[in-house]
Short mmCIF file of C-alpha atoms and ligand atoms in Angstrom, two decimals:
data_model
loop_
_atom_site.label_atom_id
_atom_site.label_comp_id
_atom_site.label_asym_id
_atom_site.label_seq_id
_atom_site.Cartn_x
_atom_site.Cartn_y
_atom_site.Cartn_z
CA UNK A 1345 -25.40 37.94 -111.51
CA UNK A 1346 -28.97 38.90 -111.88
CA UNK A 1347 -29.44 42.53 -112.66
CA UNK A 1348 -30.87 43.98 -109.20
CA UNK A 1349 -34.19 44.94 -111.04
CA UNK A 1350 -34.93 41.42 -112.24
CA UNK A 1351 -34.11 39.95 -108.61
CA UNK A 1352 -36.50 42.53 -107.11
CA UNK A 1353 -39.20 41.77 -109.44
CA UNK A 1354 -38.90 37.76 -108.79
CA UNK A 1355 -38.86 38.43 -105.02
CA UNK A 1356 -42.05 40.48 -105.13
CA UNK A 1357 -43.72 37.53 -106.72
CA UNK A 1358 -42.66 34.79 -104.45
CA UNK A 1359 -42.11 36.77 -101.23
CA UNK A 1360 -38.73 37.93 -100.13
CA UNK A 1361 -38.02 34.62 -98.05
CA UNK A 1362 -38.67 32.54 -101.19
CA UNK A 1363 -36.04 34.09 -103.35
CA UNK A 1364 -32.40 32.91 -102.36
CA UNK A 1365 -29.04 34.15 -103.69
CA UNK A 1366 -26.68 34.10 -100.86
CA UNK A 1367 -23.48 32.14 -101.75
CA UNK A 1368 -24.34 29.30 -99.81
CA UNK A 1369 -27.89 28.85 -101.30
CA UNK A 1370 -26.28 29.28 -104.51
CA UNK A 1371 -24.08 26.23 -103.96
CA UNK A 1372 -26.73 24.30 -102.48
CA UNK A 1373 -28.66 24.46 -105.85
CA UNK A 1374 -25.55 24.16 -107.97
CA UNK A 1375 -25.76 20.29 -108.02
CA UNK A 1376 -28.14 17.29 -107.86
CA UNK A 1377 -27.57 13.46 -107.26
CA UNK A 1378 -25.34 13.34 -110.34
CA UNK A 1379 -21.71 13.12 -109.16
CA UNK A 1380 -19.13 15.28 -111.09
CA UNK A 1381 -21.47 17.97 -112.42
CA UNK A 1382 -21.76 21.19 -110.97
CA UNK A 1383 -22.54 24.78 -111.93
CA UNK A 1384 -23.68 27.95 -109.97
CA UNK A 1385 -27.03 29.45 -110.57
CA UNK A 1386 -27.69 33.14 -110.00
CA UNK A 1387 -30.63 32.81 -108.08
CA UNK A 1388 -33.37 30.33 -106.58
CA UNK A 1389 -37.06 30.82 -106.60
CA UNK A 1390 -39.71 28.79 -104.71
CA UNK A 1391 -43.09 29.59 -106.07
CA UNK A 1392 -46.36 28.44 -104.37
CA UNK A 1393 -48.71 28.58 -107.36
CA UNK A 1394 -49.17 28.27 -111.19
CA UNK A 1395 -49.55 32.03 -111.25
CA UNK A 1396 -46.24 32.83 -109.67
CA UNK A 1397 -44.70 30.24 -111.91
CA UNK A 1398 -46.06 31.95 -114.86
CA UNK A 1399 -45.14 35.51 -113.74
CA UNK A 1400 -41.44 34.50 -113.18
CA UNK A 1401 -41.21 32.75 -116.56
CA UNK A 1402 -42.51 35.84 -118.28
CA UNK A 1403 -39.85 38.02 -116.73
CA UNK A 1404 -37.11 35.32 -117.40
CA UNK A 1405 -38.20 35.04 -120.95
CA UNK A 1406 -38.21 38.84 -121.52
CA UNK A 1407 -34.74 38.98 -120.07
CA UNK A 1408 -33.48 35.71 -121.76
CA UNK A 1409 -32.73 34.36 -118.61
CA UNK A 1410 -32.33 30.55 -118.25
CA UNK A 1411 -34.71 28.72 -115.71
CA UNK A 1412 -34.08 25.42 -114.66
CA UNK A 1413 -37.16 23.64 -112.99
CA UNK A 1414 -36.37 21.39 -109.78
CA UNK A 1415 -38.16 19.01 -107.62
CA UNK A 1416 -36.17 16.93 -105.26
CA UNK A 1417 -33.10 17.03 -107.16
CA UNK A 1418 -32.59 13.31 -107.13
CA UNK A 1419 -32.34 12.86 -110.78
CA UNK A 1420 -28.98 10.82 -111.97
CA UNK A 1421 -28.43 12.86 -115.27
CA UNK A 1422 -27.50 16.28 -114.14
CA UNK A 1423 -30.90 17.51 -115.14
CA UNK A 1424 -30.98 20.12 -112.54
CA UNK A 1425 -27.58 21.53 -112.81
CA UNK A 1426 -27.74 25.13 -114.12
CA UNK A 1427 -25.08 24.77 -116.72
CA UNK A 1428 -25.82 28.16 -118.38
CA UNK A 1429 -26.58 29.85 -114.97
CA UNK A 1430 -29.95 31.70 -114.39
CA UNK A 1431 -32.84 30.76 -112.05
CA UNK A 1432 -33.39 27.41 -110.30
CA UNK A 1433 -37.02 27.13 -109.80
CA UNK A 1434 -37.85 24.83 -107.01
CA UNK A 1435 -41.18 23.56 -106.92
CA UNK A 1436 -41.20 21.61 -103.54
CA UNK A 1437 -43.54 24.17 -102.03
CA UNK A 1438 -46.44 23.15 -104.55
CA UNK A 1439 -46.83 19.98 -102.52
CA UNK A 1440 -50.62 19.60 -102.25
CA UNK A 1441 -52.59 16.56 -103.03
CA UNK A 1442 -55.74 18.48 -104.54
CA UNK A 1443 -58.05 15.54 -105.00
CA UNK A 1444 -58.40 11.87 -104.84
CA UNK A 1445 -61.31 11.19 -107.06
CA UNK A 1446 -62.35 7.43 -106.16
CA UNK A 1447 -65.10 7.34 -108.57
CA UNK A 1448 -63.04 8.08 -111.48
CA UNK A 1449 -59.84 6.48 -109.83
CA UNK A 1450 -57.68 9.46 -110.27
CA UNK A 1451 -55.44 11.77 -108.22
CA UNK A 1452 -54.58 15.26 -108.89
CA UNK A 1453 -51.58 16.72 -107.37
CA UNK A 1454 -49.07 19.67 -107.50
CA UNK A 1455 -45.70 18.98 -108.92
CA UNK A 1456 -43.83 19.07 -105.64
CA UNK A 1457 -46.15 16.23 -103.96
CA UNK A 1458 -43.02 13.55 -102.83
CA UNK A 1459 -43.85 10.24 -104.52
CA UNK A 1460 -44.22 8.20 -101.20
CA UNK A 1461 -46.69 10.66 -99.74
CA UNK A 1462 -48.70 10.16 -102.68
CA UNK A 1463 -48.60 6.26 -102.32
CA UNK A 1464 -49.40 6.64 -98.47
CA UNK A 1465 -52.39 8.92 -99.18
CA UNK A 1466 -54.25 6.72 -102.07
CA UNK A 1467 -53.20 3.60 -100.18
CA UNK A 1468 -54.99 4.82 -97.05
CA UNK A 1469 -58.24 4.67 -99.29
CA UNK A 1470 -57.44 1.22 -100.61
CA UNK A 1471 -56.12 2.69 -104.05
CA UNK A 1472 -52.97 2.07 -105.73
CA UNK A 1473 -50.41 4.40 -107.70
CA UNK A 1474 -47.75 1.83 -108.97
CA UNK A 1475 -44.78 3.85 -110.00
CA UNK A 1476 -42.18 3.50 -107.44
CA UNK A 1477 -38.64 4.72 -108.12
CA UNK A 1478 -36.03 3.63 -105.61
CA UNK A 1479 -35.89 7.29 -104.68
CA UNK A 1480 -39.54 7.60 -103.60
CA UNK A 1481 -39.09 9.01 -100.40
CA UNK A 1482 -37.34 12.25 -101.91
CA UNK A 1483 -38.36 12.44 -105.36
CA UNK A 1484 -41.42 14.51 -106.42
CA UNK A 1485 -44.37 13.47 -108.80
CA UNK A 1486 -43.30 16.79 -110.89
CA UNK A 1487 -39.71 15.03 -111.39
CA UNK A 1488 -41.04 11.62 -112.09
CA UNK A 1489 -43.17 12.95 -114.65
CA UNK A 1490 -40.54 15.26 -116.23
CA UNK A 1491 -37.94 12.18 -116.15
CA UNK A 1492 -40.67 9.41 -117.06
CA UNK A 1493 -39.35 7.57 -114.14
CA UNK A 1494 -39.60 3.92 -113.68
CA UNK A 1495 -39.38 1.77 -110.76
CA UNK A 1496 -39.43 -1.70 -109.09
CA UNK A 1497 -42.95 -2.28 -110.15
CA UNK A 1498 -42.37 -1.58 -113.83
CA UNK A 1499 -42.74 -4.90 -115.50
CA UNK A 1500 -46.39 -5.69 -114.29
CA UNK A 1501 -47.47 -2.04 -114.08
CA UNK A 1502 -45.74 0.22 -116.34
CA UNK A 1503 -43.85 3.43 -115.49
CA UNK A 1504 -44.91 7.14 -114.74
CA UNK A 1505 -45.72 7.62 -118.33
CA UNK A 1506 -48.52 4.95 -118.39
CA UNK A 1507 -50.30 6.84 -115.35
CA UNK A 1508 -50.17 10.46 -116.28
CA UNK A 1509 -53.66 11.50 -118.05
CA UNK A 1510 -53.59 15.15 -117.28
CA UNK A 1511 -51.23 17.94 -117.03
CA UNK A 1512 -51.46 21.73 -116.31
CA UNK A 1513 -48.07 23.32 -117.72
CA UNK A 1514 -46.71 26.73 -118.13
CA UNK A 1515 -44.96 27.81 -121.26
CA UNK A 1516 -41.81 29.89 -121.24
CA UNK A 1517 -43.77 33.05 -122.11
CA UNK A 1518 -46.11 32.59 -119.15
CA UNK A 1519 -48.94 31.04 -121.11
CA UNK A 1520 -50.72 28.05 -119.29
CA UNK A 1521 -51.91 24.94 -121.11
CA UNK A 1522 -53.91 21.96 -119.92
CA UNK A 1523 -53.59 18.79 -121.66
CA UNK A 1524 -55.85 15.49 -121.35
CA UNK A 1525 -57.81 15.31 -117.93
CA UNK A 1526 -59.63 12.74 -116.01
CA UNK A 1527 -60.23 10.94 -119.17
CA UNK A 1528 -59.62 7.32 -120.23
CA UNK A 1529 -60.06 8.24 -123.86
CA UNK A 1530 -58.82 11.60 -125.51
CA UNK A 1531 -57.61 11.68 -128.85
CA UNK A 1532 -58.02 15.55 -129.48
CA UNK A 1533 -55.10 16.50 -131.36
CA UNK A 1534 -51.35 15.75 -130.64
CA UNK A 1535 -50.75 14.14 -127.51
CA UNK A 1536 -49.06 16.71 -125.67
CA UNK A 1537 -49.42 14.84 -122.18
CA UNK A 1538 -47.24 12.29 -123.44
CA UNK A 1539 -44.90 14.58 -124.97
CA UNK A 1540 -44.48 16.49 -121.58
CA UNK A 1541 -43.60 13.27 -119.91
CA UNK A 1542 -39.96 12.87 -119.99
CA UNK A 1543 -39.54 16.33 -121.39
CA UNK A 1544 -36.88 16.82 -118.44
CA UNK A 1545 -37.69 20.67 -117.91
CA UNK A 1546 -36.92 21.76 -121.32
CA UNK A 1547 -40.41 22.34 -122.78
CA UNK A 1548 -42.61 23.57 -119.92
CA UNK A 1549 -43.04 23.79 -116.14
CA UNK A 1550 -45.43 21.08 -114.89
CA UNK A 1551 -47.73 22.74 -112.22
CA UNK A 1552 -50.54 19.97 -111.91
CA UNK A 1553 -50.67 16.43 -112.52
CA UNK A 1554 -53.57 14.18 -112.89
CA UNK A 1555 -52.77 10.38 -112.62
CA UNK A 1556 -54.90 7.30 -112.73
CA UNK A 1557 -55.19 5.05 -110.03
CA UNK A 1558 -55.72 1.21 -109.58
CA UNK A 1559 -57.48 -0.71 -106.82
CA UNK A 1560 -54.92 -1.67 -104.13
CA UNK A 1561 -53.78 -5.24 -104.55
CA UNK A 1562 -55.03 -7.50 -101.89
CA UNK A 1563 -51.81 -9.10 -100.84
CA UNK A 1564 -48.35 -9.59 -101.80
CA UNK A 1565 -45.68 -12.44 -101.57
CA UNK A 1566 -41.99 -12.01 -102.03
CA UNK A 1567 -39.38 -14.59 -103.00
CA UNK A 1568 -35.55 -14.68 -103.05
CA UNK A 1569 -33.61 -16.97 -105.40
CA UNK A 1570 -29.76 -17.51 -105.16
CA UNK A 1571 -27.78 -18.72 -108.18
CA UNK A 1572 -24.25 -19.80 -108.44
CA UNK A 1573 -24.03 -17.89 -111.81
CA UNK A 1574 -25.55 -15.49 -113.92
CA UNK A 1575 -26.96 -18.05 -116.70
CA UNK A 1576 -29.30 -19.55 -114.08
CA UNK A 1577 -30.80 -16.08 -112.88
CA UNK A 1578 -31.07 -14.98 -116.67
CA UNK A 1579 -32.92 -18.35 -117.91
CA UNK A 1580 -35.31 -18.00 -114.75
CA UNK A 1581 -36.45 -14.56 -115.90
CA UNK A 1582 -37.11 -15.56 -119.37
CA UNK A 1583 -38.96 -18.78 -118.20
CA UNK A 1584 -40.99 -16.98 -115.67
CA UNK A 1585 -42.28 -14.41 -118.37
CA UNK A 1586 -42.77 -17.25 -120.77
CA UNK A 1587 -44.90 -19.05 -118.29
CA UNK A 1588 -47.19 -16.13 -118.58
CA UNK A 1589 -46.48 -14.98 -115.03
CA UNK A 1590 -45.98 -11.13 -114.82
CA UNK A 1591 -44.33 -10.55 -111.40
CA UNK A 1592 -44.93 -7.08 -109.79
CA UNK A 1593 -41.13 -6.90 -109.14
CA UNK A 1594 -38.32 -8.87 -110.77
CA UNK A 1595 -34.99 -7.29 -109.47
CA UNK A 1596 -31.45 -8.70 -109.99
CA UNK A 1597 -28.52 -8.04 -107.88
CA UNK A 1598 -24.85 -9.20 -108.93
CA UNK A 1599 -22.71 -10.76 -106.12
CA UNK A 1600 -20.81 -7.54 -105.25
CA UNK A 1601 -24.29 -5.61 -104.97
CA UNK A 1602 -26.01 -8.32 -102.82
CA UNK A 1603 -22.88 -8.52 -100.75
CA UNK A 1604 -22.87 -4.80 -99.87
CA UNK A 1605 -26.39 -4.57 -99.36
CA UNK A 1606 -26.47 -7.33 -97.00
CA UNK A 1607 -23.57 -5.45 -95.07
CA UNK A 1608 -25.69 -2.41 -95.05
CA UNK A 1609 -29.26 -3.60 -94.36
CA UNK A 1610 -28.98 -7.00 -92.70
CA UNK A 1611 -31.88 -8.60 -94.11
CA UNK A 1612 -30.35 -12.07 -94.61
CA UNK A 1613 -29.24 -11.68 -98.23
CA UNK A 1614 -26.58 -14.36 -99.11
CA UNK A 1615 -22.92 -12.94 -99.68
CA UNK A 1616 -21.72 -15.92 -101.75
CA UNK A 1617 -24.27 -16.26 -104.40
CA UNK A 1618 -23.30 -15.30 -108.08
CA UNK A 1619 -26.67 -13.74 -108.68
CA UNK A 1620 -29.81 -12.89 -106.53
CA UNK A 1621 -33.37 -12.67 -108.04
CA UNK A 1622 -35.58 -10.82 -105.73
CA UNK A 1623 -39.28 -11.38 -106.94
CA UNK A 1624 -42.85 -10.15 -105.83
CA UNK A 1625 -46.23 -11.01 -106.84
CA UNK A 1626 -49.37 -9.36 -105.77
CA UNK A 1627 -53.06 -9.66 -106.23
CA UNK A 1628 -55.70 -11.90 -104.43
CA UNK A 1629 -53.93 -14.26 -101.77
CA UNK A 1630 -54.58 -17.48 -103.62
CA UNK A 1631 -53.18 -15.84 -106.91
CA UNK A 1632 -50.10 -14.19 -105.28
CA UNK A 1633 -49.32 -17.33 -103.51
CA UNK A 1634 -49.83 -19.73 -106.69
CA UNK A 1635 -47.54 -17.48 -108.80
CA UNK A 1636 -44.74 -17.25 -106.29
CA UNK A 1637 -44.58 -20.92 -105.94
CA UNK A 1638 -44.57 -21.17 -109.66
CA UNK A 1639 -41.58 -18.89 -109.73
CA UNK A 1640 -39.94 -20.54 -107.00
CA UNK A 1641 -40.22 -23.83 -108.87
CA UNK A 1642 -38.94 -22.06 -112.19
CA UNK A 1643 -35.88 -20.81 -110.11
CA UNK A 1644 -35.20 -24.38 -108.61
CA UNK A 1645 -35.44 -26.03 -111.87
CA UNK A 1646 -32.95 -23.49 -113.35
CA UNK A 1647 -30.35 -24.54 -110.79
CA UNK A 1648 -31.22 -21.88 -107.91
CA UNK A 1649 -28.94 -22.96 -105.01
CA UNK A 1650 -31.65 -21.71 -102.62
CA UNK A 1651 -35.18 -20.26 -103.10
CA UNK A 1652 -36.93 -18.86 -100.07
CA UNK A 1653 -40.66 -17.38 -99.84
CA UNK A 1654 -40.88 -14.43 -97.45
CA UNK A 1655 -43.37 -15.77 -94.64
CA UNK A 1656 -44.85 -12.31 -94.12
CA UNK A 1657 -45.62 -9.29 -96.02
CA UNK A 1658 -43.23 -7.43 -93.56
CA UNK A 1659 -40.54 -9.67 -94.19
CA UNK A 1660 -40.84 -9.29 -98.02
CA UNK A 1661 -41.28 -5.53 -97.60
CA UNK A 1662 -37.81 -5.77 -95.56
CA UNK A 1663 -36.26 -7.47 -98.70
CA UNK A 1664 -37.45 -4.77 -101.10
CA UNK A 1665 -36.54 -1.87 -98.89
CA UNK A 1666 -32.90 -3.45 -98.86
CA UNK A 1667 -32.93 -3.50 -102.50
CA UNK A 1668 -33.96 0.09 -102.64
CA UNK A 1669 -30.91 0.78 -100.48
CA UNK A 1670 -28.57 -0.75 -103.07
CA UNK A 1671 -27.24 2.82 -104.09
CA UNK A 1672 -26.63 3.98 -100.55
CA UNK A 1673 -25.09 0.65 -99.54
CA UNK A 1674 -22.63 0.73 -102.43
CA UNK A 1675 -21.75 4.22 -101.95
CA UNK A 1676 -19.95 3.48 -98.62
CA UNK A 1677 -17.07 1.86 -100.67
CA UNK A 1678 -15.56 4.63 -102.55
CA UNK A 1679 -15.85 8.39 -102.21
CA UNK A 1680 -17.94 8.48 -105.94
CA UNK A 1681 -20.71 6.30 -106.92
CA UNK A 1682 -21.83 6.62 -110.43
CA UNK A 1683 -25.04 5.21 -111.04
CA UNK A 1684 -25.77 4.60 -114.89
CA UNK A 1685 -29.06 3.06 -116.71
CA UNK A 1686 -29.19 1.13 -119.76
CA UNK A 1687 -31.99 -1.05 -120.97
CA UNK A 1688 -31.73 -3.93 -123.16
CA UNK A 1689 -34.20 -6.56 -124.40
CA UNK A 1690 -35.09 -9.10 -121.60
CA UNK A 1691 -33.13 -11.70 -123.37
CA UNK A 1692 -29.91 -9.81 -123.51
CA UNK A 1693 -29.69 -9.30 -119.83
CA UNK A 1694 -26.92 -12.06 -119.14
CA UNK A 1695 -24.92 -10.72 -122.32
CA UNK A 1696 -25.17 -7.22 -120.97
CA UNK A 1697 -24.14 -8.08 -117.46
CA UNK A 1698 -21.27 -10.06 -118.67
CA UNK A 1699 -20.07 -7.27 -121.13
CA UNK A 1700 -20.11 -4.88 -118.25
CA UNK A 1701 -17.92 -6.95 -116.14
CA UNK A 1702 -15.63 -7.51 -119.00
CA UNK A 1703 -15.32 -3.71 -119.77
CA UNK A 1704 -15.03 -2.94 -116.09
CA UNK A 1705 -11.88 -5.32 -115.98
CA UNK A 1706 -10.43 -4.28 -119.33
CA UNK A 1707 -10.32 -0.55 -117.63
CA UNK A 1708 -9.48 -1.48 -114.24
CA UNK A 1709 -12.48 0.10 -112.79
CA UNK A 1710 -14.99 -1.40 -110.08
CA UNK A 1711 -18.49 -1.71 -111.41
CA UNK A 1712 -21.33 -3.69 -109.82
CA UNK A 1713 -24.69 -4.23 -111.55
CA UNK A 1714 -28.19 -4.43 -110.18
CA UNK A 1715 -31.51 -3.66 -111.56
CA UNK A 1716 -34.91 -4.33 -112.77
CA UNK A 1717 -34.53 -7.78 -114.51
CA UNK A 1718 -38.05 -7.70 -115.76
CA UNK A 1719 -37.73 -4.67 -117.65
CA UNK A 1720 -34.24 -5.36 -119.15
CA UNK A 1721 -33.10 -2.26 -117.13
CA UNK A 1722 -29.71 -2.35 -115.39
CA UNK A 1723 -27.95 0.01 -113.43
CA UNK A 1724 -24.03 -0.66 -113.77
CA UNK A 1725 -22.54 1.23 -110.70
CA UNK A 1726 -19.17 2.51 -110.61
CA UNK A 1727 -17.33 2.87 -107.35
CA UNK A 1728 -14.68 5.36 -108.13
CA UNK A 1729 -12.95 8.48 -106.76
CA UNK A 1730 -13.64 12.11 -108.30
CA UNK A 1731 -10.08 13.15 -107.15
CA UNK A 1732 -8.50 10.57 -109.42
CA UNK A 1733 -8.35 11.99 -112.82
CA UNK A 1734 -6.88 9.18 -114.45
CA UNK A 1735 -9.43 6.58 -112.82
CA UNK A 1736 -12.26 8.85 -114.02
CA UNK A 1737 -10.92 9.04 -117.64
CA UNK A 1738 -10.89 5.21 -117.29
CA UNK A 1739 -14.66 5.35 -115.90
CA UNK A 1740 -15.52 7.33 -118.80
CA UNK A 1741 -14.15 5.12 -121.49
CA UNK A 1742 -15.71 1.95 -119.57
CA UNK A 1743 -19.22 3.64 -119.84
CA UNK A 1744 -18.71 4.85 -123.32
CA UNK A 1745 -18.17 1.06 -124.12
CA UNK A 1746 -21.15 -0.03 -122.08
CA UNK A 1747 -23.57 2.30 -123.66
CA UNK A 1748 -22.15 1.26 -127.15
CA UNK A 1749 -22.80 -2.23 -126.23
CA UNK A 1750 -26.43 -1.59 -124.97
CA UNK A 1751 -27.44 -0.18 -128.26
CA UNK A 1752 -25.56 -3.08 -130.09
CA UNK A 1753 -27.71 -5.42 -128.28
CA UNK A 1754 -31.11 -3.57 -129.22
CA UNK A 1755 -30.90 -1.50 -126.18
CA UNK A 1756 -31.17 2.19 -125.20
CA UNK A 1757 -28.69 4.61 -123.51
CA UNK A 1758 -31.17 5.35 -120.60
CA UNK A 1759 -34.30 3.45 -119.55
CA UNK A 1760 -35.56 5.58 -116.91
CA UNK A 1761 -32.93 8.38 -115.74
CA UNK A 1762 -33.40 10.52 -118.84
CA UNK A 1763 -30.75 12.23 -120.95
CA UNK A 1764 -29.83 15.57 -119.03
CA UNK A 1765 -26.41 16.32 -119.66
CA UNK A 1766 -25.00 13.06 -118.91
CA UNK A 1767 -26.53 11.18 -121.97
CA UNK A 1768 -26.48 14.26 -124.25
CA UNK A 1769 -23.36 13.10 -126.19
CA UNK A 1770 -24.84 9.70 -126.78
CA UNK A 1771 -28.52 10.76 -127.84
CA UNK A 1772 -27.81 10.57 -131.54
CA UNK A 1773 -26.75 6.83 -131.24
CA UNK A 1774 -30.32 6.06 -130.23
CA UNK A 1775 -32.26 8.90 -131.96
CA UNK A 1776 -30.53 9.34 -135.04
CA UNK A 1777 -29.59 12.80 -136.54
CA UNK A 1778 -33.13 13.12 -138.18
CA UNK A 1779 -34.72 12.08 -134.74
CA UNK A 1780 -32.66 14.74 -133.05
CA UNK A 1781 -33.84 17.54 -135.59
CA UNK A 1782 -37.36 16.64 -135.04
CA UNK A 1783 -37.09 16.85 -131.26
CA UNK A 1784 -35.11 20.32 -131.72
CA UNK A 1785 -38.23 21.49 -133.61
CA UNK A 1786 -40.36 20.52 -130.78
CA UNK A 1787 -38.15 22.26 -128.40
CA UNK A 1788 -38.38 25.55 -130.66
CA UNK A 1789 -42.14 25.45 -130.73
CA UNK A 1790 -42.25 25.42 -126.93
CA UNK A 1791 -39.38 27.43 -126.10
CA UNK A 1792 -38.17 29.71 -128.88
CA UNK A 1793 -35.76 31.39 -126.93
CA UNK A 1794 -34.31 28.40 -125.38
CA UNK A 1795 -34.61 29.64 -121.76
CA UNK A 1796 -36.10 26.33 -120.21
CA UNK A 1797 -33.30 24.16 -118.98
CA UNK A 1798 -30.61 24.70 -121.75
CA UNK A 1799 -27.76 22.55 -121.98
CA UNK A 1800 -29.95 19.44 -121.50
CA UNK A 1801 -30.88 16.46 -123.77
CA UNK A 1802 -29.02 17.90 -126.93
CA UNK A 1803 -25.56 17.53 -127.44
CA UNK A 1804 -23.58 20.45 -126.92
CA UNK A 1805 -19.77 20.60 -127.45
CA UNK A 1806 -19.75 16.85 -126.57
CA UNK A 1807 -18.18 17.37 -123.10
CA UNK A 1808 -18.87 14.30 -120.93
CA UNK A 1809 -18.47 13.62 -117.28
CA UNK A 1810 -16.89 16.67 -116.11
CA UNK A 1811 -17.26 19.25 -113.47
CA UNK A 1812 -18.49 22.25 -115.16
CA UNK A 1813 -18.39 25.74 -113.56
CA UNK A 1814 -20.45 28.83 -114.44
CA UNK A 1815 -19.52 32.16 -113.86
C1 FAD B 2054 -31.21 6.38 -104.57
C2 FAD B 2054 -31.74 6.88 -106.02
C3 FAD B 2054 -32.63 5.84 -106.57
C4 FAD B 2054 -33.41 5.95 -108.02
N1 FAD B 2054 -34.11 5.02 -108.32
C5 FAD B 2054 -34.78 5.31 -109.29
C6 FAD B 2054 -35.61 4.48 -110.10
O1 FAD B 2054 -35.94 3.38 -109.59
N2 FAD B 2054 -36.29 4.75 -111.34
C7 FAD B 2054 -36.13 6.03 -111.75
O2 FAD B 2054 -36.67 6.30 -112.89
N3 FAD B 2054 -35.25 6.90 -111.41
C8 FAD B 2054 -34.58 6.62 -110.04
N4 FAD B 2054 -33.71 7.60 -109.52
C9 FAD B 2054 -33.60 8.80 -110.25
C10 FAD B 2054 -34.58 10.05 -109.88
O3 FAD B 2054 -35.05 9.94 -108.42
C11 FAD B 2054 -35.82 10.15 -110.83
O4 FAD B 2054 -35.34 10.74 -112.09
C12 FAD B 2054 -36.76 11.12 -110.31
O5 FAD B 2054 -37.83 11.15 -111.03
C13 FAD B 2054 -36.34 12.66 -110.09
O6 FAD B 2054 -37.61 13.29 -109.41
P1 FAD B 2054 -36.87 14.63 -108.68
O7 FAD B 2054 -38.23 15.21 -107.90
O8 FAD B 2054 -35.71 14.56 -107.78
O9 FAD B 2054 -36.67 15.78 -110.06
P2 FAD B 2054 -35.31 16.53 -109.94
O10 FAD B 2054 -33.85 15.82 -109.93
O11 FAD B 2054 -35.64 17.90 -109.45
O12 FAD B 2054 -35.71 16.81 -111.60
C14 FAD B 2054 -35.38 15.94 -112.54
C15 FAD B 2054 -35.84 16.62 -114.12
O13 FAD B 2054 -37.18 17.14 -113.96
C16 FAD B 2054 -37.47 18.53 -114.47
N5 FAD B 2054 -38.31 18.89 -113.26
C17 FAD B 2054 -38.52 18.69 -112.12
N6 FAD B 2054 -39.58 19.30 -111.81
C18 FAD B 2054 -40.36 19.73 -112.91
C19 FAD B 2054 -41.74 20.13 -113.04
N7 FAD B 2054 -42.59 20.58 -112.20
N8 FAD B 2054 -41.83 20.63 -114.41
C20 FAD B 2054 -41.04 20.48 -115.49
N9 FAD B 2054 -39.86 19.77 -115.22
C21 FAD B 2054 -39.65 19.53 -113.82
C22 FAD B 2054 -35.98 18.99 -114.04
O14 FAD B 2054 -35.78 20.08 -114.66
C23 FAD B 2054 -35.13 17.85 -114.30
O15 FAD B 2054 -34.71 17.94 -115.83
C24 FAD B 2054 -33.01 7.31 -108.60
C25 FAD B 2054 -32.12 8.33 -107.74
C26 FAD B 2054 -31.75 7.94 -106.73
C27 FAD B 2054 -30.78 8.89 -106.03
#
């Protein structure tokens, strides 16, 4: 419970209707898109400006009250679960696109702008903001920045990290800092912009973001290739890149995923293929067409049983929309869907997918795999039931082994979903003890009283995928 004085002061800053603490409001902000994690906050505030954010942070730091920044709540690492209670700071009211600068090719936005809304706004001007997480219709740019989100176009265009060039952020004491700017070059001091990208709400609250834009590609071509087995698909991925073709999208779906996506979206995906590759190339029409034909030829040579090239951009867009619905489609099969996130070097994709299947079979759990094959970023997705304690225990063991295998194959425990609470127990495998110490030093420099998103990134008592309750 907040002390009534603090409650009054925060409500006075945001205006009474933007401070919530009724039991049903607290429950609504006690969880995010991550299954099995939940903890109650003491209050929820929805500021409308950086000044309001600064005022709230100042008060909370004085009282040592935890603050959990939150955008769309779509993260999959329990990053917005208020595990230590305190205030959930919802930034979705700060959703203005402040400027699209066609001369400098930049956009400056508030953190609560929904990713797809930024796409639509810049595309209307013939410009392009490539990062496109599968959640882009609900995620916010602030959440994308704080997670360093990737997406389907990561292979050719990179991830959010590659587009953020300037930030305004509020420190826990209420001071505002500006990093970078509308600048293509800037080496003045440490690169705080990059440091804040992927900081998961643990260092500062981001209140303004400047991203760079590209010219909108003239056209897109999409192709679908079906393989009897995994190997043909994996070899095709390697050969496409070796042929110096960098597709805009190079997605992989295993058989169970393709089957349920087809049942859900009805776009003509085959239900009997061992593996499916979904590929898109963009650019001038002649280049996109040439590349997609070359990609199709490689897939055929590597034993694809069927390769089809979408006849129109609309047909291609429908295939990509179907791929984006993979999680929703899978989630219809069992009560609980746990979507994980590992990345391995591209050459190890087949080994990783095989390892996931073997580990799942050994533990008697159902795990499907799909992901961004071009990035080596796979999403093993477990369909389970949170009410079955024995099964959940086996799921945890299976994921433990999957993360170990990913690191053994030269990979990482998360490619784009962040550490949050879910991966905190595993961070040391990737960063090492000395690496974690440096990160903790950075955390102390930004947030000496540890009020910002406590319990995230750094391993606590090593609790794993459990339902946690506060208060
Ligand atoms: C169906 C589905 C598909 C997805 N596909 C992808 C994908 O393709 N690629 C990918 O990378 N992720 C994906 N995700 C995960 C998720 O959408 C991303 O992590 C996204 O970036 C989260 O944005 P959000 O606005 O929902 O942030 P939230 O979930 O609200 O917050 C995420 C983190 O950012 C912090 N935060 C939020 N706003 C701020 C701010 N203004 N200042 C400081 N910290 C802040 C929070 O404290 C938290 O740690 C997917 C999720 C779902 C449910």
